[in-house]
């Protein structure tokens, strides 16, 4: 394993939003991992070797069939722990969200790796592109449960045949812990599945890319929000709006300072609903692909960061650009930042980049190949940038592949690190500034005073 550990790495490139001429401070490149032929655009973070520290799971899939083909477990220093399946550089570029998670499924204090194995697509609908569903399936999909330490299979159970797009953990049966599952197909169906694999309910409707869950009615069990509908723990539809052939691109359940729930989602615009489905406010954007909530500023308890990917007609070409918006919880725009041409695929994640108790930053990635990811502060200023660092042997074509981003406190300093990863590289960045702590006073050799 070839890995470059950098103690004091400084950014070599400076890219700013239009009109911002200030060069952001440097960031600390903790590690640049050579992912060889097992690099992937899907990454999961969790303790895999049971040493208490976070590790990485890189997930490859066949872009056309969406089948998971290889799992590779590595430490944050790049040491390969185990590998399941055959790695391929051609399988590192995902098409859609992949059904794989790290979780202590059996509640024994050690994690498992869980992923979905597809049913047989006997008569696939999509024959010219990535297949999303079939006219007819043979057999069932299966949830495979692997020992996270060894990668060996521990158990498996059946799922509905189409349920192979993604899944999340929820408490649907009142177990006091999220030990049940919500599984779905690409856009049309969703199922509640109990811990023992029994199908609890089936919802048919526009389910979007990934649901949001929360105990909205405070009965000790989770509800599932898919943008156009809210589904109770037992499958009862609490409200449902006509999706008109659309789907939600992002969903977020936010309990506001007034203790009331706000159901946020993006599709053609951004929408804020009450738990009964009443629309509180909306903005008709082009494509609100990402909606995230956090405390990014000090002048109010919570704000919303939203990405509009299609403010101009030529979506997905070299001249297209996205816009990053910040709103308050009442839907009032605080600021917006237009991105550069070609940066139409940007995405956002809240990040604890500053002091442990201070405001969060907004991590933005997906500016396009060759452009660094960045962190915005609550004023809309870029405060740090993160270029992908590649192994020396990587070609220029390798360096033009897309990369994605994630945040996690892998360094253990109470702030979160920036993870950028793709089919050809994986980097970890940390904030080089010391963590701010309150000044100590009245110090003594006799504690307890």
Short mmCIF file of C-alpha atoms in Angstrom, two decimals:
data_model
loop_
_atom_site.label_atom_id
_atom_site.label_comp_id
_atom_site.label_asym_id
_atom_site.label_seq_id
_atom_site.Cartn_x
_atom_site.Cartn_y
_atom_site.Cartn_z
CA UNK A 1 0.00 0.00 0.00
CA UNK A 2 1.46 3.28 -1.11
CA UNK A 3 0.39 6.08 1.17
CA UNK A 4 1.62 9.60 1.66
CA UNK A 5 1.27 10.99 5.18
CA UNK A 6 1.69 14.73 5.27
CA UNK A 7 2.22 16.53 8.56
CA UNK A 8 2.05 20.08 7.24
CA UNK A 9 0.38 20.22 3.84
CA UNK A 10 -0.66 23.52 2.35
CA UNK A 11 -3.04 24.05 -0.52
CA UNK A 12 -1.35 24.72 -3.84
CA UNK A 13 -4.42 26.02 -5.65
CA UNK A 14 -6.79 28.84 -4.79
CA UNK A 15 -10.26 28.83 -6.30
CA UNK A 16 -12.91 31.23 -5.11
CA UNK A 17 -16.48 32.07 -5.91
CA UNK A 18 -16.80 34.95 -8.40
CA UNK A 19 -16.04 38.27 -6.79
CA UNK A 20 -14.12 36.79 -3.85
CA UNK A 21 -10.45 37.66 -4.25
CA UNK A 22 -9.23 36.66 -0.80
CA UNK A 23 -7.10 33.51 -0.66
CA UNK A 24 -8.54 31.13 1.98
CA UNK A 25 -6.30 29.87 4.78
CA UNK A 26 -4.41 26.63 4.24
CA UNK A 27 -5.78 23.28 5.31
CA UNK A 28 -3.84 20.36 6.72
CA UNK A 29 -3.59 17.30 4.45
CA UNK A 30 -3.58 14.47 6.97
CA UNK A 31 -3.40 11.61 4.49
CA UNK A 32 -3.53 10.89 0.78
CA UNK A 33 -4.35 7.22 0.26
CA UNK A 34 -3.47 5.38 -2.92
CA UNK A 35 -6.66 3.42 -3.57
CA UNK A 36 -5.10 1.50 -6.50
CA UNK A 37 -7.87 -0.48 -8.23
CA UNK A 38 -10.39 -0.44 -5.34
CA UNK A 39 -11.14 3.30 -5.33
CA UNK A 40 -14.79 4.24 -5.22
CA UNK A 41 -17.24 7.13 -5.25
CA UNK A 42 -19.13 5.50 -2.37
CA UNK A 43 -17.52 5.66 1.07
CA UNK A 44 -18.80 4.61 4.50
CA UNK A 45 -17.10 5.48 7.81
CA UNK A 46 -17.13 3.35 10.95
CA UNK A 47 -15.07 1.11 13.21
CA UNK A 48 -14.37 -2.02 11.16
CA UNK A 49 -11.52 -3.69 13.07
CA UNK A 50 -13.04 -3.23 16.56
CA UNK A 51 -10.22 -1.04 17.86
CA UNK A 52 -12.55 1.87 18.61
CA UNK A 53 -11.16 4.11 15.86
CA UNK A 54 -12.92 4.96 12.58
CA UNK A 55 -12.10 3.11 9.38
CA UNK A 56 -13.25 3.42 5.77
CA UNK A 57 -15.33 1.09 3.61
CA UNK A 58 -14.94 1.70 -0.13
CA UNK A 59 -17.81 0.32 -2.21
CA UNK A 60 -17.61 -0.48 -5.91
CA UNK A 61 -20.52 -1.37 -8.17
CA UNK A 62 -21.29 -2.16 -11.79
CA UNK A 63 -22.51 1.14 -13.23
CA UNK A 64 -24.95 -0.53 -15.62
CA UNK A 65 -26.49 -3.15 -13.33
CA UNK A 66 -25.98 -1.19 -10.04
CA UNK A 67 -24.83 -4.41 -8.37
CA UNK A 68 -22.27 -4.09 -5.58
CA UNK A 69 -19.16 -5.89 -6.79
CA UNK A 70 -16.40 -5.17 -4.25
CA UNK A 71 -16.07 -3.99 -0.66
CA UNK A 72 -12.66 -2.89 0.66
CA UNK A 73 -12.07 -2.08 4.33
CA UNK A 74 -9.12 0.22 5.07
CA UNK A 75 -7.85 2.18 8.05
CA UNK A 76 -7.48 5.97 7.86
CA UNK A 77 -3.75 5.30 7.32
CA UNK A 78 -4.55 3.27 4.19
CA UNK A 79 -3.93 -0.26 5.55
CA UNK A 80 -6.23 -2.77 3.84
CA UNK A 81 -8.08 -4.80 6.47
CA UNK A 82 -10.05 -7.06 4.13
CA UNK A 83 -11.65 -7.17 0.74
CA UNK A 84 -14.79 -8.94 -0.47
CA UNK A 85 -15.24 -9.30 -4.22
CA UNK A 86 -12.96 -8.45 -7.12
CA UNK A 87 -11.78 -4.82 -7.37
CA UNK A 88 -11.94 -3.06 -10.72
CA UNK A 89 -11.05 0.53 -11.66
CA UNK A 90 -14.08 0.45 -13.96
CA UNK A 91 -16.44 -0.16 -11.03
CA UNK A 92 -15.41 2.83 -8.95
CA UNK A 93 -17.83 5.32 -10.49
CA UNK A 94 -21.30 4.94 -9.07
CA UNK A 95 -24.57 5.65 -10.84
CA UNK A 96 -26.87 5.97 -7.82
CA UNK A 97 -26.91 5.63 -4.06
CA UNK A 98 -25.72 2.17 -3.06
CA UNK A 99 -27.45 -0.05 -0.47
CA UNK A 100 -24.62 -0.50 2.03
CA UNK A 101 -24.11 0.67 5.63
CA UNK A 102 -21.93 0.07 8.70
CA UNK A 103 -23.94 -0.58 11.88
CA UNK A 104 -23.99 -2.66 15.06
CA UNK A 105 -26.94 -4.68 13.77
CA UNK A 106 -26.93 -7.40 16.44
CA UNK A 107 -26.19 -4.91 19.27
CA UNK A 108 -23.15 -6.83 20.55
CA UNK A 109 -20.84 -3.82 20.70
CA UNK A 110 -19.13 -4.56 17.36
CA UNK A 111 -20.15 -3.32 13.93
CA UNK A 112 -21.43 -5.27 10.98
CA UNK A 113 -21.30 -4.35 7.30
CA UNK A 114 -24.68 -4.71 5.62
CA UNK A 115 -25.45 -4.58 1.93
CA UNK A 116 -28.16 -5.66 -0.49
CA UNK A 117 -27.66 -8.38 -3.07
CA UNK A 118 -29.98 -7.93 -6.03
CA UNK A 119 -32.68 -10.30 -7.16
CA UNK A 120 -32.48 -11.57 -10.74
CA UNK A 121 -33.73 -8.98 -13.25
CA UNK A 122 -35.47 -11.50 -15.51
CA UNK A 123 -37.07 -8.92 -17.77
CA UNK A 124 -35.32 -5.59 -17.25
CA UNK A 125 -37.02 -2.37 -18.31
CA UNK A 126 -33.80 -0.43 -18.88
CA UNK A 127 -31.77 -2.13 -21.59
CA UNK A 128 -29.85 0.85 -22.96
CA UNK A 129 -28.62 2.39 -19.70
CA UNK A 130 -28.33 1.63 -15.99
CA UNK A 131 -31.19 -0.66 -15.05
CA UNK A 132 -33.44 0.79 -12.39
CA UNK A 133 -36.20 -1.82 -12.22
CA UNK A 134 -37.51 -4.89 -13.99
CA UNK A 135 -40.80 -6.00 -15.50
CA UNK A 136 -40.24 -9.31 -13.74
CA UNK A 137 -37.88 -10.51 -11.02
CA UNK A 138 -36.80 -14.00 -10.07
CA UNK A 139 -36.32 -14.71 -6.38
CA UNK A 140 -35.79 -12.01 -3.75
CA UNK A 141 -33.27 -9.37 -2.98
CA UNK A 142 -31.21 -10.28 0.10
CA UNK A 143 -29.67 -8.33 2.94
CA UNK A 144 -26.20 -9.72 3.67
CA UNK A 145 -24.73 -9.12 7.12
CA UNK A 146 -20.92 -9.32 7.29
CA UNK A 147 -18.58 -9.39 10.27
CA UNK A 148 -16.90 -5.98 10.05
CA UNK A 149 -13.62 -7.34 11.43
CA UNK A 150 -13.15 -10.16 8.92
CA UNK A 151 -15.59 -9.38 6.11
CA UNK A 152 -17.06 -12.88 6.46
CA UNK A 153 -20.79 -13.41 6.13
CA UNK A 154 -22.66 -13.77 9.44
CA UNK A 155 -26.24 -13.99 8.19
CA UNK A 156 -28.65 -12.97 5.46
CA UNK A 157 -32.39 -12.46 5.08
CA UNK A 158 -34.81 -11.87 2.22
CA UNK A 159 -36.10 -8.50 1.06
CA UNK A 160 -38.75 -7.61 -1.53
CA UNK A 161 -37.26 -8.24 -4.98
CA UNK A 162 -37.14 -4.57 -6.17
CA UNK A 163 -35.70 -3.22 -2.88
CA UNK A 164 -32.11 -2.69 -3.98
CA UNK A 165 -31.62 1.08 -4.25
CA UNK A 166 -30.77 2.12 -0.67
CA UNK A 167 -31.86 1.52 2.91
CA UNK A 168 -31.80 3.20 6.29
CA UNK A 169 -32.21 2.13 9.91
CA UNK A 170 -35.31 3.14 11.84
CA UNK A 171 -37.24 2.18 14.95
CA UNK A 172 -40.57 1.04 13.51
CA UNK A 173 -41.50 -1.46 16.22
CA UNK A 174 -40.67 0.38 19.44
CA UNK A 175 -37.45 -1.48 20.23
CA UNK A 176 -35.91 1.68 21.67
CA UNK A 177 -33.13 1.56 19.09
CA UNK A 178 -33.07 1.82 15.32
CA UNK A 179 -32.96 -1.91 14.61
CA UNK A 180 -35.56 -2.10 11.84
CA UNK A 181 -35.15 -1.13 8.19
CA UNK A 182 -36.71 1.10 5.59
CA UNK A 183 -35.79 -0.22 2.14
CA UNK A 184 -36.74 1.11 -1.29
CA UNK A 185 -36.40 0.73 -5.01
CA UNK A 186 -35.20 3.59 -7.19
CA UNK A 187 -38.24 5.92 -7.22
CA UNK A 188 -41.54 4.08 -6.82
CA UNK A 189 -41.81 1.84 -3.72
CA UNK A 190 -40.72 1.67 -0.10
CA UNK A 191 -41.05 -1.03 2.54
CA UNK A 192 -40.79 -1.22 6.31
CA UNK A 193 -38.90 -4.35 7.41
CA UNK A 194 -38.57 -5.58 11.00
CA UNK A 195 -35.31 -6.66 12.58
CA UNK A 196 -36.12 -10.32 11.90
CA UNK A 197 -36.71 -9.64 8.20
CA UNK A 198 -40.52 -9.59 8.24
CA UNK A 199 -42.20 -7.15 5.87
CA UNK A 200 -44.20 -4.69 7.99
CA UNK A 201 -45.71 -2.50 5.29
CA UNK A 202 -45.42 -1.37 1.70
CA UNK A 203 -45.75 2.22 0.46
CA UNK A 204 -46.30 2.93 -3.22
CA UNK A 205 -45.65 6.47 -4.39
CA UNK A 206 -42.88 8.93 -5.16
CA UNK A 207 -40.15 7.98 -2.65
CA UNK A 208 -37.28 10.13 -3.87
CA UNK A 209 -33.59 9.44 -3.48
CA UNK A 210 -33.30 8.95 0.27
CA UNK A 211 -35.99 9.34 2.97
CA UNK A 212 -35.61 11.22 6.23
CA UNK A 213 -36.74 9.72 9.53
CA UNK A 214 -37.71 11.18 12.89
CA UNK A 215 -40.15 10.49 15.68
CA UNK A 216 -42.38 13.35 14.62
CA UNK A 217 -45.40 12.36 16.73
CA UNK A 218 -43.26 11.48 19.83
CA UNK A 219 -44.71 7.98 20.24
CA UNK A 220 -41.29 6.31 20.50
CA UNK A 221 -41.29 5.09 16.90
CA UNK A 222 -40.03 6.71 13.72
CA UNK A 223 -41.98 8.27 10.89
CA UNK A 224 -40.59 8.28 7.34
CA UNK A 225 -40.64 11.45 5.23
CA UNK A 226 -40.25 11.18 1.46
CA UNK A 227 -40.99 14.78 0.48
CA UNK A 228 -44.48 14.39 -0.92
CA UNK A 229 -45.65 12.14 1.92
CA UNK A 230 -45.15 11.30 5.59
CA UNK A 231 -45.54 7.62 6.52
CA UNK A 232 -46.14 6.47 10.09
CA UNK A 233 -44.17 3.65 11.72
CA UNK A 234 -46.92 1.16 10.84
CA UNK A 235 -47.18 2.22 7.21
CA UNK A 236 -50.19 4.51 7.63
CA UNK A 237 -49.92 7.47 5.29
CA UNK A 238 -50.25 10.61 7.44
CA UNK A 239 -50.36 12.90 4.40
CA UNK A 240 -49.65 12.52 0.71
CA UNK A 241 -49.46 15.14 -2.04
CA UNK A 242 -49.56 14.59 -5.77
CA UNK A 243 -45.94 14.40 -6.93
CA UNK A 244 -46.98 15.02 -10.55
CA UNK A 245 -44.31 12.65 -11.82
CA UNK A 246 -41.53 14.26 -9.78
CA UNK A 247 -39.51 13.04 -6.79
CA UNK A 248 -37.66 14.64 -3.88
CA UNK A 249 -33.93 15.12 -4.30
CA UNK A 250 -33.26 15.82 -0.62
CA UNK A 251 -35.27 15.51 2.61
CA UNK A 252 -34.59 16.78 6.12
CA UNK A 253 -36.65 16.57 9.33
CA UNK A 254 -35.82 19.56 11.53
CA UNK A 255 -37.12 20.28 15.01
CA UNK A 256 -36.99 24.05 15.35
CA UNK A 257 -36.25 26.22 18.38
CA UNK A 258 -40.01 26.37 19.04
CA UNK A 259 -40.03 22.55 19.36
CA UNK A 260 -42.10 22.24 16.17
CA UNK A 261 -41.15 19.92 13.33
CA UNK A 262 -40.27 21.32 9.92
CA UNK A 263 -40.24 18.86 7.02
CA UNK A 264 -37.88 20.20 4.36
CA UNK A 265 -37.40 18.84 0.89
CA UNK A 266 -36.12 19.85 -2.50
CA UNK A 267 -37.30 18.97 -5.98
CA UNK A 268 -38.15 21.76 -8.43
CA UNK A 269 -37.69 24.12 -5.50
CA UNK A 270 -37.30 24.04 -1.75
CA UNK A 271 -40.36 23.37 0.40
CA UNK A 272 -41.03 23.53 4.13
CA UNK A 273 -44.02 21.52 5.37
CA UNK A 274 -45.67 21.08 8.75
CA UNK A 275 -46.27 17.51 10.02
CA UNK A 276 -49.85 17.62 8.68
CA UNK A 277 -48.56 18.34 5.16
CA UNK A 278 -49.40 22.04 5.09
CA UNK A 279 -46.84 24.01 3.12
CA UNK A 280 -45.36 26.74 5.33
CA UNK A 281 -43.24 28.29 2.59
CA UNK A 282 -41.53 27.43 -0.68
CA UNK A 283 -39.11 28.87 -3.25
CA UNK A 284 -39.46 27.82 -6.93
CA UNK A 285 -35.82 27.07 -7.70
CA UNK A 286 -34.65 25.08 -10.72
CA UNK A 287 -33.49 21.90 -8.94
CA UNK A 288 -32.98 22.04 -5.19
CA UNK A 289 -30.78 18.97 -5.06
CA UNK A 290 -29.40 19.42 -1.53
CA UNK A 291 -31.11 20.85 1.56
CA UNK A 292 -29.21 20.80 4.87
CA UNK A 293 -29.85 22.47 8.20
CA UNK A 294 -27.34 23.69 10.78
CA UNK A 295 -26.20 26.54 12.95
CA UNK A 296 -23.96 28.32 10.46
CA UNK A 297 -24.32 31.79 11.98
CA UNK A 298 -24.63 33.28 15.47
CA UNK A 299 -27.57 35.61 14.78
CA UNK A 300 -30.20 32.83 14.86
CA UNK A 301 -30.37 29.23 16.12
CA UNK A 302 -30.65 27.49 12.74
CA UNK A 303 -30.23 28.22 9.03
CA UNK A 304 -30.66 26.21 5.83
CA UNK A 305 -28.10 25.70 3.08
CA UNK A 306 -29.64 24.85 -0.29
CA UNK A 307 -28.12 24.06 -3.68
CA UNK A 308 -29.91 24.97 -6.89
CA UNK A 309 -28.34 22.98 -9.71
CA UNK A 310 -30.32 24.38 -12.65
CA UNK A 311 -30.67 28.15 -12.48
CA UNK A 312 -30.04 28.26 -16.26
CA UNK A 313 -31.38 25.93 -18.99
CA UNK A 314 -28.16 24.21 -20.06
CA UNK A 315 -27.97 21.75 -17.19
CA UNK A 316 -25.06 19.29 -17.15
CA UNK A 317 -22.72 21.00 -19.57
CA UNK A 318 -19.49 22.98 -19.32
CA UNK A 319 -21.34 26.30 -19.11
CA UNK A 320 -23.78 25.31 -16.36
CA UNK A 321 -23.35 26.48 -12.82
CA UNK A 322 -25.12 25.98 -9.52
CA UNK A 323 -26.05 28.49 -6.84
CA UNK A 324 -25.57 28.04 -3.10
CA UNK A 325 -28.29 29.71 -1.02
CA UNK A 326 -28.67 30.31 2.70
CA UNK A 327 -32.14 30.78 4.18
CA UNK A 328 -33.45 31.25 7.67
CA UNK A 329 -36.07 28.88 9.06
CA UNK A 330 -38.86 31.19 7.89
CA UNK A 331 -37.64 30.91 4.30
CA UNK A 332 -36.05 34.35 4.08
CA UNK A 333 -32.94 34.42 1.87
CA UNK A 334 -29.81 35.51 3.78
CA UNK A 335 -27.34 35.28 0.87
CA UNK A 336 -26.56 33.40 -2.34
CA UNK A 337 -23.29 32.51 -4.06
CA UNK A 338 -23.10 31.71 -7.76
CA UNK A 339 -20.56 29.04 -8.64
CA UNK A 340 -18.18 29.01 -11.60
CA UNK A 341 -19.14 27.65 -15.01
CA UNK A 342 -19.10 23.88 -15.02
CA UNK A 343 -19.85 23.70 -11.27
CA UNK A 344 -23.46 22.55 -11.65
CA UNK A 345 -23.12 19.35 -9.60
CA UNK A 346 -22.27 20.93 -6.26
CA UNK A 347 -23.49 19.34 -3.04
CA UNK A 348 -23.46 20.44 0.60
CA UNK A 349 -22.75 18.89 4.00
CA UNK A 350 -22.70 20.67 7.39
CA UNK A 351 -19.27 20.40 9.01
CA UNK A 352 -17.91 21.20 12.47
CA UNK A 353 -14.86 22.93 11.01
CA UNK A 354 -14.38 25.69 13.56
CA UNK A 355 -14.36 25.55 17.37
CA UNK A 356 -16.24 22.69 18.99
CA UNK A 357 -19.12 24.82 20.25
CA UNK A 358 -19.14 27.46 17.51
CA UNK A 359 -21.06 27.76 14.26
CA UNK A 360 -20.74 25.05 11.61
CA UNK A 361 -19.27 25.47 8.17
CA UNK A 362 -20.84 24.42 4.87
CA UNK A 363 -18.74 21.86 3.03
CA UNK A 364 -19.30 22.12 -0.73
CA UNK A 365 -17.96 19.59 -3.24
CA UNK A 366 -18.74 18.64 -6.82
CA UNK A 367 -17.37 21.75 -8.55
CA UNK A 368 -16.16 19.57 -11.40
CA UNK A 369 -12.97 17.57 -12.12
CA UNK A 370 -9.79 19.35 -11.15
CA UNK A 371 -11.47 21.92 -8.91
CA UNK A 372 -11.06 21.75 -5.15
CA UNK A 373 -13.86 21.29 -2.65
CA UNK A 374 -14.29 24.10 -0.13
CA UNK A 375 -15.86 25.22 3.14
CA UNK A 376 -18.04 28.31 3.37
CA UNK A 377 -18.72 30.13 6.61
CA UNK A 378 -22.07 31.59 7.60
CA UNK A 379 -21.28 34.88 5.88
CA UNK A 380 -20.89 33.16 2.52
CA UNK A 381 -17.10 33.36 2.42
CA UNK A 382 -14.85 30.47 1.39
CA UNK A 383 -12.57 29.80 4.38
CA UNK A 384 -10.70 26.67 3.23
CA UNK A 385 -10.16 24.62 0.07
CA UNK A 386 -9.38 20.95 -0.51
CA UNK A 387 -7.82 19.80 -3.78
CA UNK A 388 -7.61 16.08 -4.47
CA UNK A 389 -4.07 14.76 -4.17
CA UNK A 390 -3.26 11.84 -6.47
CA UNK A 391 -0.46 9.29 -6.48
CA UNK A 392 2.35 10.27 -8.84
CA UNK A 393 1.61 7.51 -11.36
CA UNK A 394 -1.99 8.64 -11.96
CA UNK A 395 -2.59 9.91 -15.48
CA UNK A 396 -4.22 13.18 -16.48
CA UNK A 397 -7.35 11.18 -17.36
CA UNK A 398 -7.37 9.78 -13.81
CA UNK A 399 -7.14 13.30 -12.44
CA UNK A 400 -10.20 14.38 -14.40
CA UNK A 401 -12.55 11.86 -12.76
CA UNK A 402 -15.23 13.15 -10.40
CA UNK A 403 -14.82 12.98 -6.65
CA UNK A 404 -17.26 13.23 -3.78
CA UNK A 405 -17.09 14.43 -0.19
CA UNK A 406 -17.96 13.47 3.36
CA UNK A 407 -17.22 14.74 6.87
CA UNK A 408 -16.33 12.81 10.04
CA UNK A 409 -14.21 13.34 13.15
CA UNK A 410 -11.58 10.77 12.23
CA UNK A 411 -8.78 12.78 13.90
CA UNK A 412 -10.47 12.88 17.30
CA UNK A 413 -10.16 16.62 18.02
CA UNK A 414 -13.93 17.32 18.41
CA UNK A 415 -14.00 18.92 14.97
CA UNK A 416 -14.81 17.09 11.76
CA UNK A 417 -12.32 16.36 9.02
CA UNK A 418 -12.97 16.69 5.31
CA UNK A 419 -12.90 13.45 3.30
CA UNK A 420 -12.74 13.69 -0.49
CA UNK A 421 -12.76 10.46 -2.44
CA UNK A 422 -13.26 9.01 -5.87
CA UNK A 423 -12.30 6.10 -8.06
CA UNK A 424 -8.65 7.20 -8.19
CA UNK A 425 -7.82 8.77 -4.79
CA UNK A 426 -8.89 9.42 -1.19
CA UNK A 427 -7.74 12.36 0.97
CA UNK A 428 -8.27 13.46 4.55
CA UNK A 429 -8.01 17.15 5.46
CA UNK A 430 -8.05 18.70 8.93
CA UNK A 431 -8.26 22.25 10.23
CA UNK A 432 -4.67 23.32 11.06
CA UNK A 433 -5.76 25.91 13.63
CA UNK A 434 -5.71 24.86 17.30
CA UNK A 435 -9.08 23.99 18.79
CA UNK A 436 -10.46 26.97 20.65
CA UNK A 437 -11.21 26.28 24.34
CA UNK A 438 -12.24 28.66 27.12
CA UNK A 439 -9.38 30.28 29.03
CA UNK A 440 -8.67 28.44 32.27
CA UNK A 441 -8.47 30.42 35.50
CA UNK A 442 -8.35 29.84 39.26
CA UNK A 443 -5.93 27.00 38.58
CA UNK A 444 -4.64 25.02 41.55
CA UNK A 445 -2.90 21.82 42.56
CA UNK A 446 -5.97 21.01 44.66
CA UNK A 447 -8.81 20.31 42.21
CA UNK A 448 -12.38 20.40 43.36
CA UNK A 449 -12.33 23.98 44.61
#
